[in-house]
XYZ file of C-alpha atoms in Angstrom:
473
model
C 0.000 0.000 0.000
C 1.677 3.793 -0.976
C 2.036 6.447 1.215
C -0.764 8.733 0.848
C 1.672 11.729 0.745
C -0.545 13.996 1.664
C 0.309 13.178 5.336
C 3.311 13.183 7.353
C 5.723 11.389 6.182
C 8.072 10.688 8.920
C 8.113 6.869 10.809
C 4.578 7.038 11.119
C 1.389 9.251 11.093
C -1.947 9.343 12.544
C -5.358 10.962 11.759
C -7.374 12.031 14.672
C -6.367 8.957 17.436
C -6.162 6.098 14.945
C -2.367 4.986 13.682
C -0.945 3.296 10.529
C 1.749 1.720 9.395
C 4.374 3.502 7.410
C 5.256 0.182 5.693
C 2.176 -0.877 4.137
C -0.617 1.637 5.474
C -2.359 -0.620 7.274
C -4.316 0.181 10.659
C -2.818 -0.963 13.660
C -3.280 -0.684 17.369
C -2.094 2.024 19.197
C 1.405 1.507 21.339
C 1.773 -1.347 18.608
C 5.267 -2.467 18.281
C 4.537 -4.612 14.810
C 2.537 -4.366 11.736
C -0.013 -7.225 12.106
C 0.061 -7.541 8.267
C 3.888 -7.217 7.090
C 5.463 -7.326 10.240
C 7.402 -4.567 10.316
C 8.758 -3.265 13.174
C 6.784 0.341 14.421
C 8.860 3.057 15.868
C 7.377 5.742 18.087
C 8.965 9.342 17.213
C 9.888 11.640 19.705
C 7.255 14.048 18.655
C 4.405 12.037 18.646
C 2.754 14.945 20.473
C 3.694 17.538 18.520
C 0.663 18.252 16.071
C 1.938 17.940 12.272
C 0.695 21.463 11.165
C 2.879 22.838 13.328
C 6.211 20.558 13.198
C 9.123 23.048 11.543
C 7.119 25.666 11.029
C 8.134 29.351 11.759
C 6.079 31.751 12.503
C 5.858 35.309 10.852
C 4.693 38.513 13.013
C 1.725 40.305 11.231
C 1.863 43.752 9.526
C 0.855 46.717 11.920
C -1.646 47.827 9.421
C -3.054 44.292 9.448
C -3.705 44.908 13.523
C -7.498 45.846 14.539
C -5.568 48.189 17.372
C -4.024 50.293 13.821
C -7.115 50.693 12.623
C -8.824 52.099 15.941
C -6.674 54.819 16.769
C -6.356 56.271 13.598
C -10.029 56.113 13.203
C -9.784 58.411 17.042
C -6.955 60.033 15.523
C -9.191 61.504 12.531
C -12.337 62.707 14.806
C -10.573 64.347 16.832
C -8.527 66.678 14.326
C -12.268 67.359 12.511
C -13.774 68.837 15.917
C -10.624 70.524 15.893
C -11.264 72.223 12.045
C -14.715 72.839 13.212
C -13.845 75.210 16.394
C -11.324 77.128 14.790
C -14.042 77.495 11.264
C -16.243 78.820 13.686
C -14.118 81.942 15.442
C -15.604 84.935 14.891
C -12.858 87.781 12.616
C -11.998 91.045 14.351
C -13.414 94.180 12.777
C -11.378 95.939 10.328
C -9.719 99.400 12.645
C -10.629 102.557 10.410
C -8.014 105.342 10.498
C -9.533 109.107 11.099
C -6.815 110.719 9.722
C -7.133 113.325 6.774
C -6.812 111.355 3.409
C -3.972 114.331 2.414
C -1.936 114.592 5.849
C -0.957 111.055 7.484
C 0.092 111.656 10.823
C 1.365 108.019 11.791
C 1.252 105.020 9.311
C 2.033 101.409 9.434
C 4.705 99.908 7.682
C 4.788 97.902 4.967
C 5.695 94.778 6.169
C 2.864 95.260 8.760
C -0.061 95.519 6.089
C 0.756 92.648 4.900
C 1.636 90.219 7.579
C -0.766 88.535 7.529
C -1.605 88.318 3.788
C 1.040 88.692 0.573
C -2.451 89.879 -1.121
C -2.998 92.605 1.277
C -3.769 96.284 -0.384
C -1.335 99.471 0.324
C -4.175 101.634 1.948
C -1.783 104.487 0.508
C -1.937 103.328 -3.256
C -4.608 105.615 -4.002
C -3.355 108.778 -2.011
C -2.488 111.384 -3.985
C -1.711 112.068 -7.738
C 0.535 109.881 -8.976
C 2.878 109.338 -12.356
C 0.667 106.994 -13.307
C -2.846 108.709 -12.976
C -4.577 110.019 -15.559
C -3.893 113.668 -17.089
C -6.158 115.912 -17.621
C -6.305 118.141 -20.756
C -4.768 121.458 -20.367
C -2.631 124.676 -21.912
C 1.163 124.311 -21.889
C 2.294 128.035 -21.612
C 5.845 129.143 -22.485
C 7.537 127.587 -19.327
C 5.195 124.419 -19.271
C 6.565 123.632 -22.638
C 9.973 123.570 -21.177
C 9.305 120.776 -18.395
C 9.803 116.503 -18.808
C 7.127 114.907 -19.966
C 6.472 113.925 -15.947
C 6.914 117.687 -14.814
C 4.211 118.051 -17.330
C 2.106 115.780 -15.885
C 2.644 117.368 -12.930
C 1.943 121.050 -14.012
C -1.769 119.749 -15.399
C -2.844 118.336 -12.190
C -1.866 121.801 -10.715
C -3.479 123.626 -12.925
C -6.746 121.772 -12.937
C -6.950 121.582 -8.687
C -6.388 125.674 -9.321
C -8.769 125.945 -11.398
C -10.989 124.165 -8.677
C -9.434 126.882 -5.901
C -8.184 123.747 -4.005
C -6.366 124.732 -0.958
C -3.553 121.938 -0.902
C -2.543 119.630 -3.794
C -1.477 115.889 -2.658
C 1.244 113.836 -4.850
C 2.458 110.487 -3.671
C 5.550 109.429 -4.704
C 6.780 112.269 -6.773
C 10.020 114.181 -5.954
C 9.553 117.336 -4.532
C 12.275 119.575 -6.733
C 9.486 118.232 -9.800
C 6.335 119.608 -7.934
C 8.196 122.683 -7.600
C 9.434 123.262 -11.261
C 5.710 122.548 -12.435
C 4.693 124.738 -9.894
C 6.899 127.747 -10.684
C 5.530 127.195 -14.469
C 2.179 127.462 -13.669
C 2.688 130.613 -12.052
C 4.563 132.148 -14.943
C 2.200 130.416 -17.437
C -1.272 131.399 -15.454
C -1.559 135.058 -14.628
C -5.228 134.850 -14.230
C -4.174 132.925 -10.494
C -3.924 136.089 -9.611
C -3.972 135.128 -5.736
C -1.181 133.160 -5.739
C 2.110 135.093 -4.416
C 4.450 131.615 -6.070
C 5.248 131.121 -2.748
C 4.287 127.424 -1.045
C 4.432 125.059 1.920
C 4.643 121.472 2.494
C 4.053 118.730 4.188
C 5.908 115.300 3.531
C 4.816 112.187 4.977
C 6.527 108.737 4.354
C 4.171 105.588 6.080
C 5.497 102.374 4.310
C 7.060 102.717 0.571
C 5.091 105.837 -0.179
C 6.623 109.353 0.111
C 3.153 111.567 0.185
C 3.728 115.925 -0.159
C 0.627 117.431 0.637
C 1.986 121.110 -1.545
C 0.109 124.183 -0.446
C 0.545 127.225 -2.380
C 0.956 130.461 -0.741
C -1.924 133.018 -1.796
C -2.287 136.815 -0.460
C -5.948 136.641 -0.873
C -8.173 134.297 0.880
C -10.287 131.356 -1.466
C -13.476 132.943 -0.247
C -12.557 136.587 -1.336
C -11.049 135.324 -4.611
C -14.969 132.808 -5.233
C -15.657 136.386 -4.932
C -13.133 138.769 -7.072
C -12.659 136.072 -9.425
C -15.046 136.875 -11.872
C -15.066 141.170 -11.616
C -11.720 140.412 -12.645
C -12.187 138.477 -15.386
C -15.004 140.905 -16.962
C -12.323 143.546 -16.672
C -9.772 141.383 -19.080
C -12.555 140.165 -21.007
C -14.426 143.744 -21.408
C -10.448 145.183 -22.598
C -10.081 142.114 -25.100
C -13.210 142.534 -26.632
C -12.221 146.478 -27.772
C -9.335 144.604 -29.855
C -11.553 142.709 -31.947
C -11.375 144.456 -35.321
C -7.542 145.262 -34.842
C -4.139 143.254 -35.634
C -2.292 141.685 -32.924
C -0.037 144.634 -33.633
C -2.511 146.656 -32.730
C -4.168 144.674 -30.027
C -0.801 144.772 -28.029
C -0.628 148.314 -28.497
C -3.740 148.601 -26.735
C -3.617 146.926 -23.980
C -0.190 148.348 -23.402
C -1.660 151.850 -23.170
C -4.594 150.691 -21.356
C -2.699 149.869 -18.413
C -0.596 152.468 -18.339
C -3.331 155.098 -18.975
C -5.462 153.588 -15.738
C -2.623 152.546 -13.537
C -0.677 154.063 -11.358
C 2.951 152.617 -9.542
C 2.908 151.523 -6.034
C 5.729 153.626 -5.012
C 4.512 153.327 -1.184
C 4.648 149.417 -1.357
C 8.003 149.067 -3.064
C 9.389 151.707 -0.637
C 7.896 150.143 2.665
C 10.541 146.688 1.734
C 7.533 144.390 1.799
C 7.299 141.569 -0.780
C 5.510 142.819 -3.433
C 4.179 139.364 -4.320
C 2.365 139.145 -1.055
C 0.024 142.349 -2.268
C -2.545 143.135 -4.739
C -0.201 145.184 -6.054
C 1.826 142.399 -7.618
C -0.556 140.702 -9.349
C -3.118 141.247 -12.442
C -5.649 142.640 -9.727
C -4.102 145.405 -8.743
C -4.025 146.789 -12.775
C -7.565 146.012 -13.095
C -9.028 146.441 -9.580
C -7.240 148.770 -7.930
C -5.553 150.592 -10.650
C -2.197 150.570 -8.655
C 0.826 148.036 -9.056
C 4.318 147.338 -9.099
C 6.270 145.853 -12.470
C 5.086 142.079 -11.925
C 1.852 143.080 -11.452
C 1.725 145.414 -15.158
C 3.519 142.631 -16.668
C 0.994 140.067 -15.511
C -1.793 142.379 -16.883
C -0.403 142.322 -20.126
C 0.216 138.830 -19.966
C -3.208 138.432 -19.680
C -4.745 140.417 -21.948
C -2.361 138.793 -24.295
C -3.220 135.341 -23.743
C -6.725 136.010 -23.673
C -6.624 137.474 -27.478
C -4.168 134.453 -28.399
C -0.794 136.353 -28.971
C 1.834 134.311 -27.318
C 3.343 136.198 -24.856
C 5.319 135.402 -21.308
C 6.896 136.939 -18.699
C 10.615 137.484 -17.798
C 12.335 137.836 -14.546
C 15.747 139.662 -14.567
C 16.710 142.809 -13.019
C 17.361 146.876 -13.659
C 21.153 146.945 -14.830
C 22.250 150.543 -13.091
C 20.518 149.914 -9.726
C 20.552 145.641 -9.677
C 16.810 146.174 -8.327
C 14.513 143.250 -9.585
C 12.116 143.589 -12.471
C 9.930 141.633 -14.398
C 8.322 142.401 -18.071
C 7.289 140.361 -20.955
C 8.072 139.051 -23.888
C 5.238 138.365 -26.978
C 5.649 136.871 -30.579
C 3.677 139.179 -33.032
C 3.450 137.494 -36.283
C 6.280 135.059 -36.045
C 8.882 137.321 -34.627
C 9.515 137.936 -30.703
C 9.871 141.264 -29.166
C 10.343 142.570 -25.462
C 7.660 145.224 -24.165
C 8.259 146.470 -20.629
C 5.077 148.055 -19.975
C 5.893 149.229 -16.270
C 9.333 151.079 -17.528
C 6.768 152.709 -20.124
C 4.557 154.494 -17.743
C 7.427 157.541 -17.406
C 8.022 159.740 -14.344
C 7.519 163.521 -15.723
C 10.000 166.027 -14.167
C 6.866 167.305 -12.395
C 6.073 163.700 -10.509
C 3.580 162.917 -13.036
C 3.250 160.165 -15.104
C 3.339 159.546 -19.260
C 2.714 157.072 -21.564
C 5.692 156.607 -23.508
C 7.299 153.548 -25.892
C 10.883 153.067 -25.417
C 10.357 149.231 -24.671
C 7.228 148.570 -26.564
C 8.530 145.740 -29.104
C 12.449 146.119 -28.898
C 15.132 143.438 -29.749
C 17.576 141.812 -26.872
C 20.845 143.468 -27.721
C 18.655 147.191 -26.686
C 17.336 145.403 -23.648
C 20.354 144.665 -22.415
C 21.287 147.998 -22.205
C 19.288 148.424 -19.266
C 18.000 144.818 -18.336
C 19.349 142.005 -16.933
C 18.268 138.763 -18.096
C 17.849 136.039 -15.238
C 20.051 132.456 -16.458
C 17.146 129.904 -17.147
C 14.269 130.801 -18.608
C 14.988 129.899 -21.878
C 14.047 133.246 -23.828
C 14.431 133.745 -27.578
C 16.947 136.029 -29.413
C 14.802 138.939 -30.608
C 16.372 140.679 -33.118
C 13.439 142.019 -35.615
C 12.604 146.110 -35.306
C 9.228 145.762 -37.489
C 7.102 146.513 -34.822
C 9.184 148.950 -32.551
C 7.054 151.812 -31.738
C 9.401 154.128 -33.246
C 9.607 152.650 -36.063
C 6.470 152.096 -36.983
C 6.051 155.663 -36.445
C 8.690 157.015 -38.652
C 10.765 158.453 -35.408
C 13.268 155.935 -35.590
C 16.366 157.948 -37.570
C 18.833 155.433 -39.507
C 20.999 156.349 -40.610
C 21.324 159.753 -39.437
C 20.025 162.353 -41.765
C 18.831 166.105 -40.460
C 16.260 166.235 -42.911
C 14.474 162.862 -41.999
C 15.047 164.176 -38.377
C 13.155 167.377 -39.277
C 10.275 166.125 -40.793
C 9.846 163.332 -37.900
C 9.561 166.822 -35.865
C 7.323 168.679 -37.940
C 4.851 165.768 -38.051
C 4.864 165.906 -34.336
C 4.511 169.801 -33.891
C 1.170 169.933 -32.954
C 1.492 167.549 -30.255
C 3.052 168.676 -26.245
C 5.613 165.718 -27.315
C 8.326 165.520 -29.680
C 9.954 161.410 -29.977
C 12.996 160.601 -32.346
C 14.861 157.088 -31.836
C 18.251 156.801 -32.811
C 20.499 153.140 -33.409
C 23.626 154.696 -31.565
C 23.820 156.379 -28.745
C 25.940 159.234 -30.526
C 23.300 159.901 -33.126
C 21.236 160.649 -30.030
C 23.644 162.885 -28.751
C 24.245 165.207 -32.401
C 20.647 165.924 -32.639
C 20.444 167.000 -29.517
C 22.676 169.628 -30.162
C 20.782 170.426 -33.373
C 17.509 170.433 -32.180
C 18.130 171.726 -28.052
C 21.592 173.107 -28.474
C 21.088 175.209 -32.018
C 17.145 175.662 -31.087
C 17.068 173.654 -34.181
C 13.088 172.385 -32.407
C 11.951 176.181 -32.050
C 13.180 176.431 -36.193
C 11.162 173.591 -37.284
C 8.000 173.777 -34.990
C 7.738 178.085 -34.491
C 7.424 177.066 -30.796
C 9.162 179.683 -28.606
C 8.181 178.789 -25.592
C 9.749 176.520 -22.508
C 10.359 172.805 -23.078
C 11.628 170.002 -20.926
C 13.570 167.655 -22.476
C 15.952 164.678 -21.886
C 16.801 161.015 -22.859
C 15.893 157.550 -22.597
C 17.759 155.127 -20.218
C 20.204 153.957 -22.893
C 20.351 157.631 -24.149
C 19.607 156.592 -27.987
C 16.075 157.961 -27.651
C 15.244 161.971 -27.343
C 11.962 163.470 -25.733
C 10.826 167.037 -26.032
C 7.923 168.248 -23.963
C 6.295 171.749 -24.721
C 5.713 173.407 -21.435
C 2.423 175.688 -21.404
């Protein structure tokens, strides 16, 4: 009989309590010591009690994650970090703390790193403080000294000139440098006579909370907002009422005009200039004091004129510099009349008689640079033109001006002027000036022309190339 061989196959093997033969299979007694059907001899193993499953078998520890102990405290492990989520879901957020500070003056500010500490996405609260380079511009007039500024001065000078417009009391710019603010500034104020309050004078405030570097720019005025919501528009109906009397003439003749105008109705402020007070904290140094109160100092004729000029469309701009003899500062303009420039300094032109009065006169109405700077000085900067056309001189126009020098021409420039108190001749050298003054003064030479007999004052211009002769009655 075979081994079954499904069993143990040592000396012997048993199923349940029963035991076989490992010779021939047959059952046999237990504690047998022969095979009652081949005889063979049965040997009792050692390990009769040891249970063939388990004989030389080793065991193997399970996996942890095969472990029912695993499996319950992660499932405690998970509920507990979800009551967790829900608690903290369920805190209530803090209010949001609103600043009460002025949107244009920030008198303490975070820093930058503290708005966003808590969030990379945070906003900059002062992002939107202020004109900045990259806000819009609104639409505007360059004048002269606008035209001269960087495209971001320009920016600059438009902003200005619209919050003026709006009689804003400060101006805020964030992030702009301050030595910009003040070049468009300084061109506004040369450009815009009709801000006739402002003295070009300002004060500022600079805050710097976080990245941002705010100037709140406040521009001096000698005229409070409320008074000029007031003045603003009597003034304008002045310039506007002046301009209108030009309308059938040529911009020759429109300049002309309003040069006379103001000297006719305005008288210098001798009182101011003598008292040593700025004359650009007054009336008297601005537009209003030539229309309003009939009584200014150079920058305020010169801003008049300005005016008037701009409002007819003649370009014309003023010019800072200074009286060559006495160094004493002075301002007049400067106007291109059909396509050539020419200096008019309408304040110099309202003369002081011998008597103390006053008389219109045109010895810097339309004259070129090299007879300004006889008696001018030009101030380094401003980037003025070379004039150097005579077409429109006064004197010229006029047939006064004598060149070259001929006695006859000079006589019948008299006689045309003989029945007039004044007598004018121009001369292009200061020597011409000098020989007909013999002739005319010296030789009575103005008694043979004109018959006049009787007592004259007479004298010279500044630059002594132009002779005056006034009939005394």
């Amino acid at each position: 009989m075979t081994n079954p061989g499904n069993r143990y196959s040592g000396p012997f093997y048993n199923e349940g309590d029963e035991m076989f033969c490992p010779n021939c299979g047959s059952q046999i007694a237990n504690a047998s010591k022969y095979c009652p059907q081949c005889g063979s001899k049965i040997e009792i193993s050692s390990q009769e009690n040891v249970l063939p499953e388990t004989r030389n078998v080793q065991r193997r520890k399970k996996p942890i994650y095969k472990r029912a102990w695993f499996w319950i405290l992660a499932v405690l492990i998970l509920i507990n970090l979800y009551r967790t989520t829900l608690k903290t879901n369920e805190s209530p957020t803090p209010p949001a703390v609103q600043s009460t500070a002025p949107t244009a003056v920030v008198s303490k500010a975070p820093q930058a790193d503290q708005i966003a500490e808590d969030s990379e996405e945070a906003e900059d609260p002062y992002t939107s403080v202020g004109y900045t380079l990259k806000d819009q511009v609104p639409d505007v007039t360059y004048g002269y000294y606008g035209k001269q500024l960087t495209s971001d001065e320009q920016r600059i000078y438009a902003w200005l000139v619209e919050d003026l417009n709006a009689l804003s009391e400060s101006i805020t710019f964030n992030n702009i440098e301050k030595t910009m603010i003040d070049r468009a500034f300084i061109a506004v104020n040369m450009d815009y006579p009709e801000y006739f309050w402002l003295t070009g004078a300002s004060r500022i405030y600079i805050t710097t909370p976080g990245n941002h570097t705010i100037i709140e720019y406040t521009p001096g005025i000698w005229m409070s907002l409320d008074d000029v919501r007031e003045k603003r528009s009597e003034v304008q109906n002045v310039c506007d009422w002046l301009v209108a009397q030009t309308k059938e003439m040529t911009d020759y003749q429109a300049a002309l005009y309003f040069h006379d105008a103001i000297v006719n109705y305005t008288t210098y402020d001798h009182a101011l200039l003598e008292s040593g007070e700025p004359t650009y904290e007054s009336a008297s140094g601005s537009a209003y004091g030539c229309f309003i109160n009939h009584l200014a100092v150079c920058s305020g004729y010169s801003r008049a004129f300005q005016w008037l000029m701009k409002e007819r469309g003649i370009d014309c701009f003023l010019i800072h510099g200074a009286n060559l003899e006495s160094g004493e500062l002075h301002e007049w303009n400067c106007a291109n009349i059909d396509g050539e420039y020419y200096y008019i300094d309408v304040t110099w032109d309202d003369s002081i008689n011998p008597d103390g009065s006053e008389s219109l006169v045109y010895d810097y109405f339309c004259i070129t640079t090299q007879e300004l700077m006889e008696t001018h000085i030009i101030d380094d900067g401003q980037g003025e033109p070379y004039c150097s056309a005579y077409t429109y001189d006064y004197y010229y126009q006029n047939g006064m001006y004598i060149y070259p020098y001929d006695y006859n021409q000079i006589a019948n420039a008299v006689s045309r002027q003989s029945s007039s108190d004044w007598c004018m001749l121009k001369f292009y050298t200061e020597d011409d000036c000098n020989q007909c003054y013999n002739e005319l003064i010296t030789n009575n030479g103005y008694s043979a022309i004109t018959g006049y007999n009787g007592y004259i004052y007479y004298g010279t211009s500044m630059n002594n190339r132009i002779l005056r002769i006034m009939k005394v009655n």
